[in-house]
Tab-separated table of C-alpha atoms in Angstrom:
chain	number	residue	atom	x	y	z
A	1	GLY	CA	18.520	2.814	4.137
A	2	ASN	CA	14.846	3.820	4.349
A	3	SER	CA	12.516	2.152	6.804
A	4	VAL	CA	9.154	2.656	8.630
A	5	THR	CA	8.231	1.488	11.962
A	6	GLN	CA	4.755	1.407	13.368
A	7	MET	CA	3.396	0.411	16.770
A	8	GLU	CA	2.342	-3.156	16.778
A	9	GLY	CA	-1.472	-3.937	17.081
A	10	PRO	CA	-3.994	-4.908	17.449
A	11	VAL	CA	-5.374	-1.846	19.178
A	12	THR	CA	-8.772	-2.032	20.769
A	13	LEU	CA	-10.786	1.072	21.803
A	14	SER	CA	-14.249	1.947	22.890
A	15	GLU	CA	-16.163	4.454	20.783
A	16	GLU	CA	-15.291	8.104	21.359
A	17	ALA	CA	-11.814	7.244	22.758
A	18	PHE	CA	-8.690	9.003	21.695
A	19	LEU	CA	-6.529	7.218	19.116
A	20	THR	CA	-2.818	7.472	18.749
A	21	ILE	CA	-0.833	5.235	16.316
A	22	ASN	CA	2.941	5.765	16.401
A	23	CYS	CA	5.077	5.842	13.291
A	24	THR	CA	8.689	6.652	13.070
A	25	TYR	CA	10.980	6.624	9.994
A	26	THR	CA	14.522	6.368	8.874
A	27	ALA	CA	15.350	8.120	5.627
A	28	THR	CA	17.802	10.289	3.774
A	29	GLY	CA	16.863	13.662	2.503
A	30	TYR	CA	13.267	14.771	2.569
A	31	PRO	CA	10.729	12.140	2.270
A	32	SER	CA	7.070	12.460	1.748
A	33	LEU	CA	4.789	10.642	4.420
A	34	PHE	CA	1.559	8.814	4.157
A	35	TRP	CA	-1.008	7.178	6.207
A	36	TYR	CA	-3.245	4.599	4.288
A	37	VAL	CA	-6.258	2.894	5.562
A	38	GLN	CA	-7.497	-0.652	4.596
A	39	TYR	CA	-11.220	-1.411	5.436
A	40	PRO	CA	-12.092	-5.053	5.906
A	41	GLY	CA	-12.137	-6.811	2.495
A	42	GLU	CA	-10.964	-3.831	0.530
A	43	GLY	CA	-7.805	-2.233	-0.994
A	44	LEU	CA	-5.799	0.366	0.618
A	45	GLN	CA	-6.774	4.073	0.246
A	46	LEU	CA	-4.867	7.122	1.011
A	47	LEU	CA	-5.881	8.814	4.462
A	48	LEU	CA	-3.665	11.653	4.698
A	49	LYS	CA	-0.175	12.738	3.577
A	50	ALA	CA	2.532	15.377	4.404
A	51	THR	CA	5.228	16.355	2.016
A	52	LYS	CA	7.492	18.515	3.968
A	53	ALA	CA	8.604	19.097	7.671
A	54	ASP	CA	5.945	20.583	9.917
A	55	ASP	CA	3.094	19.871	7.458
A	56	LYS	CA	-0.060	18.506	9.043
A	57	GLY	CA	-1.995	16.108	6.920
A	58	SER	CA	-5.734	15.823	7.879
A	59	ASN	CA	-8.713	13.880	6.696
A	60	LYS	CA	-12.021	12.441	8.183
A	61	GLY	CA	-10.836	13.628	11.687
A	62	PHE	CA	-7.463	12.064	11.530
A	63	GLU	CA	-4.365	14.260	11.737
A	64	ALA	CA	-0.653	13.631	11.586
A	65	THR	CA	2.120	16.098	11.786
A	66	TYR	CA	5.554	15.564	9.903
A	67	ARG	CA	8.181	15.906	12.615
A	68	LYS	CA	11.519	15.868	11.163
A	69	GLU	CA	13.348	16.507	14.539
A	70	THR	CA	11.856	13.266	15.949
A	71	THR	CA	11.486	11.460	12.524
A	72	SER	CA	7.834	10.801	13.316
A	73	PHE	CA	4.406	10.929	11.844
A	74	HIS	CA	1.978	9.695	14.519
A	75	LEU	CA	-1.657	9.344	13.519
A	76	GLU	CA	-4.275	10.670	15.862
A	77	LYS	CA	-8.054	11.000	16.040
A	78	GLY	CA	-9.858	12.735	19.045
A	79	SER	CA	-13.042	10.543	18.987
A	80	VAL	CA	-12.931	7.241	17.188
A	81	GLN	CA	-16.037	5.599	15.810
A	82	VAL	CA	-16.924	1.935	15.035
A	83	SER	CA	-16.563	2.648	11.336
A	84	ASP	CA	-12.913	3.503	11.976
A	85	SER	CA	-12.210	-0.272	12.454
A	86	ALA	CA	-9.487	-1.009	9.855
A	87	VAL	CA	-5.814	-1.575	9.397
A	88	TYR	CA	-3.649	1.536	9.176
A	89	PHE	CA	-0.274	1.670	7.288
A	90	CYS	CA	2.414	4.302	7.538
A	91	ALA	CA	4.516	4.872	4.545
A	92	LEU	CA	7.399	7.015	3.132
A	93	SER	CA	8.490	7.955	-0.358
A	94	ASN	CA	11.809	9.244	-1.166
A	95	ALA	CA	13.257	10.654	-4.463
A	96	GLY	CA	16.107	8.341	-4.245
A	97	ASN	CA	13.950	5.244	-3.825
A	98	ASN	CA	12.896	4.871	-7.452
A	99	ARG	CA	9.286	5.883	-6.934
A	100	LYS	CA	8.657	3.118	-4.478
A	101	LEU	CA	6.911	3.420	-1.183
A	102	ILE	CA	8.386	1.942	2.039
A	103	TRP	CA	5.718	0.631	4.100
A	104	GLY	CA	5.222	-0.008	7.895
A	105	LEU	CA	3.732	-3.440	8.811
A	106	GLY	CA	0.262	-1.966	9.586
A	107	THR	CA	-1.485	-1.458	12.861
A	108	SER	CA	-4.973	-3.213	13.224
A	109	LEU	CA	-7.645	-1.115	15.008
A	110	ALA	CA	-10.850	-2.421	16.372
A	111	VAL	CA	-13.380	0.122	17.843
A	112	ASN	CA	-16.115	-1.384	20.108
A	113	PRO	CA	-19.573	0.317	20.513
B	1	ASN	CA	-13.087	6.879	-13.869
B	2	ALA	CA	-12.865	3.372	-12.676
B	3	GLY	CA	-9.446	4.070	-11.121
B	4	VAL	CA	-7.404	0.813	-10.670
B	5	THR	CA	-9.252	-2.322	-11.542
B	6	GLN	CA	-7.914	-5.972	-11.036
B	7	THR	CA	-9.087	-9.214	-12.642
B	8	PRO	CA	-10.161	-11.728	-11.178
B	9	LYS	CA	-11.238	-10.947	-7.645
B	10	PHE	CA	-10.802	-14.582	-6.482
B	11	ARG	CA	-8.926	-17.550	-7.925
B	12	VAL	CA	-8.224	-21.105	-6.603
B	13	LEU	CA	-5.396	-22.968	-8.419
B	14	LYS	CA	-3.676	-26.269	-7.977
B	15	THR	CA	-0.043	-26.475	-7.342
B	16	GLY	CA	1.862	-26.244	-10.530
B	17	GLN	CA	-0.900	-24.504	-12.564
B	18	SER	CA	-0.316	-21.114	-14.038
B	19	MET	CA	-2.406	-17.908	-14.272
B	20	THR	CA	-2.194	-14.268	-15.031
B	21	LEU	CA	-3.499	-11.497	-13.015
B	22	LEU	CA	-4.645	-8.356	-14.743
B	23	CYS	CA	-4.203	-4.684	-13.492
B	24	ALA	CA	-5.749	-1.847	-15.482
B	25	GLN	CA	-5.736	1.816	-14.705
B	26	ASP	CA	-7.502	4.599	-16.525
B	27	MET	CA	-5.649	7.536	-14.935
B	28	ASN	CA	-2.655	7.687	-17.431
B	29	HIS	CA	-0.227	6.979	-14.532
B	30	GLU	CA	3.331	6.199	-15.299
B	31	TYR	CA	4.125	3.875	-12.584
B	32	MET	CA	2.524	0.591	-11.522
B	33	TYR	CA	3.243	-1.854	-8.796
B	34	TRP	CA	2.299	-5.403	-7.768
B	35	TYR	CA	2.300	-6.138	-4.017
B	36	ARG	CA	1.374	-9.207	-1.986
B	37	GLN	CA	-0.187	-9.007	1.367
B	38	ASP	CA	0.139	-11.763	3.985
B	39	PRO	CA	-0.914	-11.805	7.682
B	40	GLY	CA	1.708	-10.176	9.893
B	41	MET	CA	3.851	-9.109	6.796
B	42	GLY	CA	2.257	-5.995	5.759
B	43	LEU	CA	2.789	-5.168	1.950
B	44	ARG	CA	5.664	-6.567	0.001
B	45	LEU	CA	6.590	-5.329	-3.393
B	46	ILE	CA	6.768	-8.069	-6.089
B	47	HIS	CA	7.639	-6.262	-9.206
B	48	TYR	CA	7.157	-2.623	-10.457
B	49	SER	CA	7.263	-0.631	-13.578
B	50	VAL	CA	8.157	2.861	-14.198
B	51	GLY	CA	6.858	3.173	-17.704
B	52	GLU	CA	5.332	1.382	-20.715
B	53	GLY	CA	7.687	-1.526	-21.693
B	54	THR	CA	9.749	-1.434	-18.530
B	55	THR	CA	9.727	-3.618	-15.385
B	56	ALA	CA	11.858	-4.122	-12.292
B	57	LYS	CA	12.078	-6.555	-9.351
B	58	GLY	CA	10.792	-5.704	-6.048
B	59	GLU	CA	11.454	-7.345	-2.494
B	60	VAL	CA	9.958	-10.831	-3.434
B	61	PRO	CA	10.080	-11.317	-7.270
B	62	ASP	CA	10.734	-15.133	-7.232
B	63	GLY	CA	8.146	-17.330	-8.995
B	64	TYR	CA	6.461	-14.171	-10.669
B	65	ASN	CA	6.851	-12.614	-13.971
B	66	VAL	CA	5.221	-9.328	-15.203
B	67	SER	CA	4.695	-7.449	-18.418
B	68	ARG	CA	3.727	-3.770	-19.243
B	69	LEU	CA	3.021	-3.764	-22.952
B	70	LYS	CA	0.553	-0.982	-22.725
B	71	LYS	CA	0.808	1.930	-20.310
B	72	GLN	CA	-2.708	1.175	-18.669
B	73	ASN	CA	-2.068	-2.452	-18.187
B	74	PHE	CA	0.230	-4.465	-15.699
B	75	LEU	CA	0.083	-8.176	-15.878
B	76	LEU	CA	1.417	-10.485	-13.137
B	77	GLY	CA	2.047	-14.143	-14.085
B	78	LEU	CA	2.487	-17.120	-11.971
B	79	GLU	CA	4.181	-19.899	-14.219
B	80	SER	CA	3.936	-22.711	-11.674
B	81	ALA	CA	1.976	-21.842	-8.754
B	82	ALA	CA	3.013	-23.009	-5.186
B	83	PRO	CA	1.092	-23.012	-1.916
B	84	SER	CA	3.429	-20.304	-0.485
B	85	GLN	CA	1.883	-17.999	-3.206
B	86	THR	CA	-1.315	-18.071	-1.412
B	87	SER	CA	-2.055	-14.426	-0.793
B	88	VAL	CA	-3.922	-11.315	-1.479
B	89	TYR	CA	-2.437	-9.421	-4.534
B	90	PHE	CA	-2.760	-5.749	-4.839
B	91	CYS	CA	-1.925	-3.570	-7.819
B	92	ALA	CA	-1.334	0.113	-7.447
B	93	SER	CA	-0.464	2.978	-9.719
B	94	SER	CA	1.160	6.495	-9.275
B	95	TYR	CA	2.455	9.541	-11.296
B	96	PRO	CA	5.101	12.097	-11.070
B	97	GLY	CA	4.287	15.082	-8.972
B	98	SER	CA	2.049	13.096	-6.641
B	99	GLY	CA	4.877	12.688	-4.078
B	100	TYR	CA	4.443	9.156	-5.259
B	101	GLU	CA	0.996	8.524	-3.659
B	102	GLN	CA	-0.229	5.412	-4.805
B	103	PHE	CA	-3.746	4.427	-5.939
B	104	PHE	CA	-4.732	0.794	-5.164
B	105	GLY	CA	-7.008	-1.686	-6.839
B	106	PRO	CA	-9.521	-3.921	-4.631
B	107	GLY	CA	-7.283	-6.870	-4.711
B	108	THR	CA	-7.235	-10.439	-5.791
B	109	ARG	CA	-7.463	-13.316	-3.291
B	110	LEU	CA	-5.506	-16.238	-4.587
B	111	THR	CA	-5.608	-19.817	-3.014
B	112	VAL	CA	-3.049	-22.293	-4.231
B	113	LEU	CA	-3.906	-25.961	-3.122
């Protein structure tokens, strides 16, 4: 079946540090992959997405590349800010999954000044 | 566009009471979803709908009912609330051709005493 595995948090970094949050998936066919972000007290919002292999999604300085050979979609940012403190969720969708998203458990990121 | 809105934002219930959470979207999306979010458990799908008049069970449907009488609205009902239903509830919507990207509401924080 379909599943998403994210690295466990919490992740604590200093401002301007490099961020990687690992995400690997199991799926049949050709899923679309997403990173969502949830800021404190808010709902989830789409951060970036990739719909086919080798696509790179990017937004707000964050990037993730859809790697079919390693079934991964790791989130990276070269220099984090305090305002990036949030919970990050990796997710996949698959045509055979009746329009539902399969979610990772989320990774909490705290960035200290 | 208001996007996805949820009513109410906060609610406290006593065990055994009933209530309805309202989700509304003004984007003409076909698909709508109800999730609950609990610490350490990520997002869990309660029920979803792939069109007006249709609903289906998600991962954790017990104790909840839903209705989608109008395309823009998706109601989540608790007939007899239990403390285990204390959670943050999120509604989301999506549409064909979006790669199943979901658009989230701000959430409802429900406490059952």
